[in-house]
CSV table of C-alpha atoms in Angstrom, one decimal:
chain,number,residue,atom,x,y,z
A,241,UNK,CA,126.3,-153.8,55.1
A,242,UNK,CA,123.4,-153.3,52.0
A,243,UNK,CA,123.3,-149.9,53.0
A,244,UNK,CA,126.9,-148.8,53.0
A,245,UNK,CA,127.4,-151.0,49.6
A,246,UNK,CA,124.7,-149.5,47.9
A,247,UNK,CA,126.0,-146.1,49.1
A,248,UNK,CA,129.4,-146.4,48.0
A,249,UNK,CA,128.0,-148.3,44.5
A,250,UNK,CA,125.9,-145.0,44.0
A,251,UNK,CA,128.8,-142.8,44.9
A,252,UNK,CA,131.0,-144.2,42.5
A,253,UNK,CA,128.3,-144.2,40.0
A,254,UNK,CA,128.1,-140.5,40.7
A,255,UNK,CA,131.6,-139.5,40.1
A,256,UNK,CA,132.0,-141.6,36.9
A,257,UNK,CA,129.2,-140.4,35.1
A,258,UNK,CA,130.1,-136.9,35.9
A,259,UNK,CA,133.7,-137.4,35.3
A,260,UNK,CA,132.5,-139.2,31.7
A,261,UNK,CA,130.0,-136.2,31.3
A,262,UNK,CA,133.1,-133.6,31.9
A,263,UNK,CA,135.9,-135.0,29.6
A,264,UNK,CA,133.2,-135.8,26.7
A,265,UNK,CA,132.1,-131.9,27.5
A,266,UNK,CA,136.2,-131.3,27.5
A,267,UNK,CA,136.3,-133.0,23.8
A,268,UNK,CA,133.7,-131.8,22.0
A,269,UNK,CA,135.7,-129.7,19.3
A,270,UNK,CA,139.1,-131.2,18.2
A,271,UNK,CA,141.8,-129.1,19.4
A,272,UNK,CA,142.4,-126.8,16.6
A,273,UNK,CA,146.1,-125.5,17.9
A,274,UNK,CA,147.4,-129.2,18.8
A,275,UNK,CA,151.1,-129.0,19.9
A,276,UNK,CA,150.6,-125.4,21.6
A,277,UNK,CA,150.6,-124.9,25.6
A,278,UNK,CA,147.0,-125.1,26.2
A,279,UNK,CA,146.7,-128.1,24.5
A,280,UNK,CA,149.1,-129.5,26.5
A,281,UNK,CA,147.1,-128.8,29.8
A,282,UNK,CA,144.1,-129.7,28.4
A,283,UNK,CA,145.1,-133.5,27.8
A,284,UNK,CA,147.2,-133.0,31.3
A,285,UNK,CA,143.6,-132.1,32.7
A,286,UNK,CA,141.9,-134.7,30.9
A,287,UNK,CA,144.6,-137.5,32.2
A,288,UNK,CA,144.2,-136.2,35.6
A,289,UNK,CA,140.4,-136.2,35.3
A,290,UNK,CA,141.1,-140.4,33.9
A,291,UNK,CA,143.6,-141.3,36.3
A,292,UNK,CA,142.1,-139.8,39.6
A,293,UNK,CA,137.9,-139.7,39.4
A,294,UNK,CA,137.2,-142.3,36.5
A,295,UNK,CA,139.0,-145.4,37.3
A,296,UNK,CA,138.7,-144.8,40.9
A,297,UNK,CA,134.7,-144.5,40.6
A,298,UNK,CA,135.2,-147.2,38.2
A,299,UNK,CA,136.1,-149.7,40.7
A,300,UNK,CA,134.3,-148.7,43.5
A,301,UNK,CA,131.1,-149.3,41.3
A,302,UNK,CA,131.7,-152.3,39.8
A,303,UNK,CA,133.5,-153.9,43.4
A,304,UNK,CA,130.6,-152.4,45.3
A,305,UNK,CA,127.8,-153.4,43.1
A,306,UNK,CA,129.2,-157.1,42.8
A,307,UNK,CA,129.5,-157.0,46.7
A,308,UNK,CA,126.3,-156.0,46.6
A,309,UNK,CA,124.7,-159.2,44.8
A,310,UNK,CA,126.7,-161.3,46.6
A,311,UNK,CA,125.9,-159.9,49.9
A,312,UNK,CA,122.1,-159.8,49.2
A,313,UNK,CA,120.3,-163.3,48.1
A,314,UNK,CA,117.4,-161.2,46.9
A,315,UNK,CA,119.9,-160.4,43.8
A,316,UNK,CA,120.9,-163.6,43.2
A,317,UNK,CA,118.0,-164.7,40.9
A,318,UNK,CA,117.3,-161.1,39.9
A,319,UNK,CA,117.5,-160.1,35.9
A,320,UNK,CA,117.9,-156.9,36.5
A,321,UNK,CA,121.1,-156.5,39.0
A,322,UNK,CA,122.7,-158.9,36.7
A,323,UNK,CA,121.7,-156.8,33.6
A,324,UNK,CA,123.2,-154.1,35.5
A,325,UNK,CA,126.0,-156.6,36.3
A,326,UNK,CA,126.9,-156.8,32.5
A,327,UNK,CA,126.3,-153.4,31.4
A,328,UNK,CA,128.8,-152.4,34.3
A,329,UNK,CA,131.4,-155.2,32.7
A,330,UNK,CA,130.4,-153.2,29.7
A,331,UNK,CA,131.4,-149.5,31.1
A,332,UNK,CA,135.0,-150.9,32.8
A,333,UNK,CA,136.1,-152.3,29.1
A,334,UNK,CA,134.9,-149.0,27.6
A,335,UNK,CA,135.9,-146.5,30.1
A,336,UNK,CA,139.6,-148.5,30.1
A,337,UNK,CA,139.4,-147.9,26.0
A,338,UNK,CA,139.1,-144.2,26.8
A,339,UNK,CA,141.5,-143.3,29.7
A,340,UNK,CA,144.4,-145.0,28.2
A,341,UNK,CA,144.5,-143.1,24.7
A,342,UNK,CA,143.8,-140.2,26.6
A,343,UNK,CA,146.6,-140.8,29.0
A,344,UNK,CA,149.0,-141.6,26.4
A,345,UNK,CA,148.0,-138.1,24.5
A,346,UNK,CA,149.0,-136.1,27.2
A,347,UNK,CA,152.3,-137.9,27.8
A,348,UNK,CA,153.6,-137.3,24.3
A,349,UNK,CA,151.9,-133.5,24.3
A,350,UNK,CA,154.1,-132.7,27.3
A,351,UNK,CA,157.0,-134.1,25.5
A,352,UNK,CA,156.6,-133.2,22.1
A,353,UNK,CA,155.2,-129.4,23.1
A,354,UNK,CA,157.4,-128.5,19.6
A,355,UNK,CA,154.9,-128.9,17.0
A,356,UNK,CA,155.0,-132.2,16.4
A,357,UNK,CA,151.5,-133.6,16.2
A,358,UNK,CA,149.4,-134.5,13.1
A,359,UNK,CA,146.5,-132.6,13.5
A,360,UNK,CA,144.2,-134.7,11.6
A,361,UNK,CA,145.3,-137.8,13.5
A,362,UNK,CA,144.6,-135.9,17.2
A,363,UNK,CA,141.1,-134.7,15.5
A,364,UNK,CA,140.7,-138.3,14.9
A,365,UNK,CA,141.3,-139.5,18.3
A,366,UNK,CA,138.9,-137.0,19.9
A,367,UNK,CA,136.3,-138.1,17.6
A,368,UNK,CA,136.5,-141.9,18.7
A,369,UNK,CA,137.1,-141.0,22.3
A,370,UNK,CA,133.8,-138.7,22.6
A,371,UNK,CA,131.9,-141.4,20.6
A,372,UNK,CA,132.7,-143.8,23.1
A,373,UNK,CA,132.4,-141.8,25.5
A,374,UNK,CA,128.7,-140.7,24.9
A,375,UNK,CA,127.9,-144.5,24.2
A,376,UNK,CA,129.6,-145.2,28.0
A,377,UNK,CA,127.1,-142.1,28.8
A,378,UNK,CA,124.3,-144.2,27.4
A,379,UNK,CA,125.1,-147.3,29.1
A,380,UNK,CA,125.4,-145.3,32.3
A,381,UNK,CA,121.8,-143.8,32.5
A,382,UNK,CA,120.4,-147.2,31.6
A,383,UNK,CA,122.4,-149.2,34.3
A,384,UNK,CA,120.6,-146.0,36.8
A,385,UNK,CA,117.3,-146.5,35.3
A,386,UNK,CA,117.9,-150.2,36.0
A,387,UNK,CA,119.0,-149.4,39.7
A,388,UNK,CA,115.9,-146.9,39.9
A,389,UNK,CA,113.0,-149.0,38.5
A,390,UNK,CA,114.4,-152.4,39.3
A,391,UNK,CA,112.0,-154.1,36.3
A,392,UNK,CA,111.2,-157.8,36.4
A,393,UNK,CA,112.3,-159.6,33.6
A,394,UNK,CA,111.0,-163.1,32.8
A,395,UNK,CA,112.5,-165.8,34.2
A,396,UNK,CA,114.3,-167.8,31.4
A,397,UNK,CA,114.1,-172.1,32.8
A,398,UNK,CA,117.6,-173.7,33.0
């Protein structure tokens, strides 16, 4: 049962870093011809890319890695799964910050294909988003350091 957690938290790990790593590579220059047909796709991609590998890999990590303390009693007093236990609380509020302004950009692209959009306003998104995005990044290479090197921390007395 360790085994098959750990697997499936390390697959899920997989697929939301590189699903992070792909959209934040997606949004690194602000669309300069917002409201065209490309753009459209783009955000459709980018939704797709939210809805179907991030959230997904989302859960399976944080369900699987839970699982995986609770399963184990060699966790339960450990600093670092529960470090990695935050930071992943961390990553799910963050990556739920991205997906849904992301989603919501490429439902009013595909119905406002006409010109509509503020330019500025969709530059301005895509900065925030890839900020976050690059801190989630950050937050995701420490939680695999964390999973890789397992360091002790000191034990604080309760």
């Amino acid at each position: 049962m360790r085994r098959l957690l750990k697997f499936l938290h390390t697959l899920g790990a997989v697929g939301l870093t590189g699903a992070m790593a792909a959209v934040a590579i997606a949004m690194i220059a602000p669309p300069a011809q917002v409201g065209t047909a490309g753009y459209v796709l783009l955000m459709a991609a980018l939704a797709k890319i939210a809805a179907w590998i991030i959230l997904p890999s989302m859960a399976l990590t944080l369900v699987a890695g839970l699982l995986a303390i609770g399963v184990n009693p060699a966790l339960h007093d450990s600093g670092w799964a529960w470090t990695k236990a935050a930071t992943g609380i961390l990553i799910f509020e963050g990556a739920l910050h991205v997906v849904g302004p992301i989603q919501e950009e490429a439902r009013r692209g595909a119905t406002a294909l006409a010109g509509s959009h503020d330019v500025a306003s969709v530059a301005k998104l895509f900065t925030s988003e890839r900020g976050t995005l690059v801190l989630l990044l950050a937050v995701s290479v420490v939680n695999i350091a964390l999973g890789v090197w397992r360091p002790r921390f000191p034990r604080i007395p309760l």
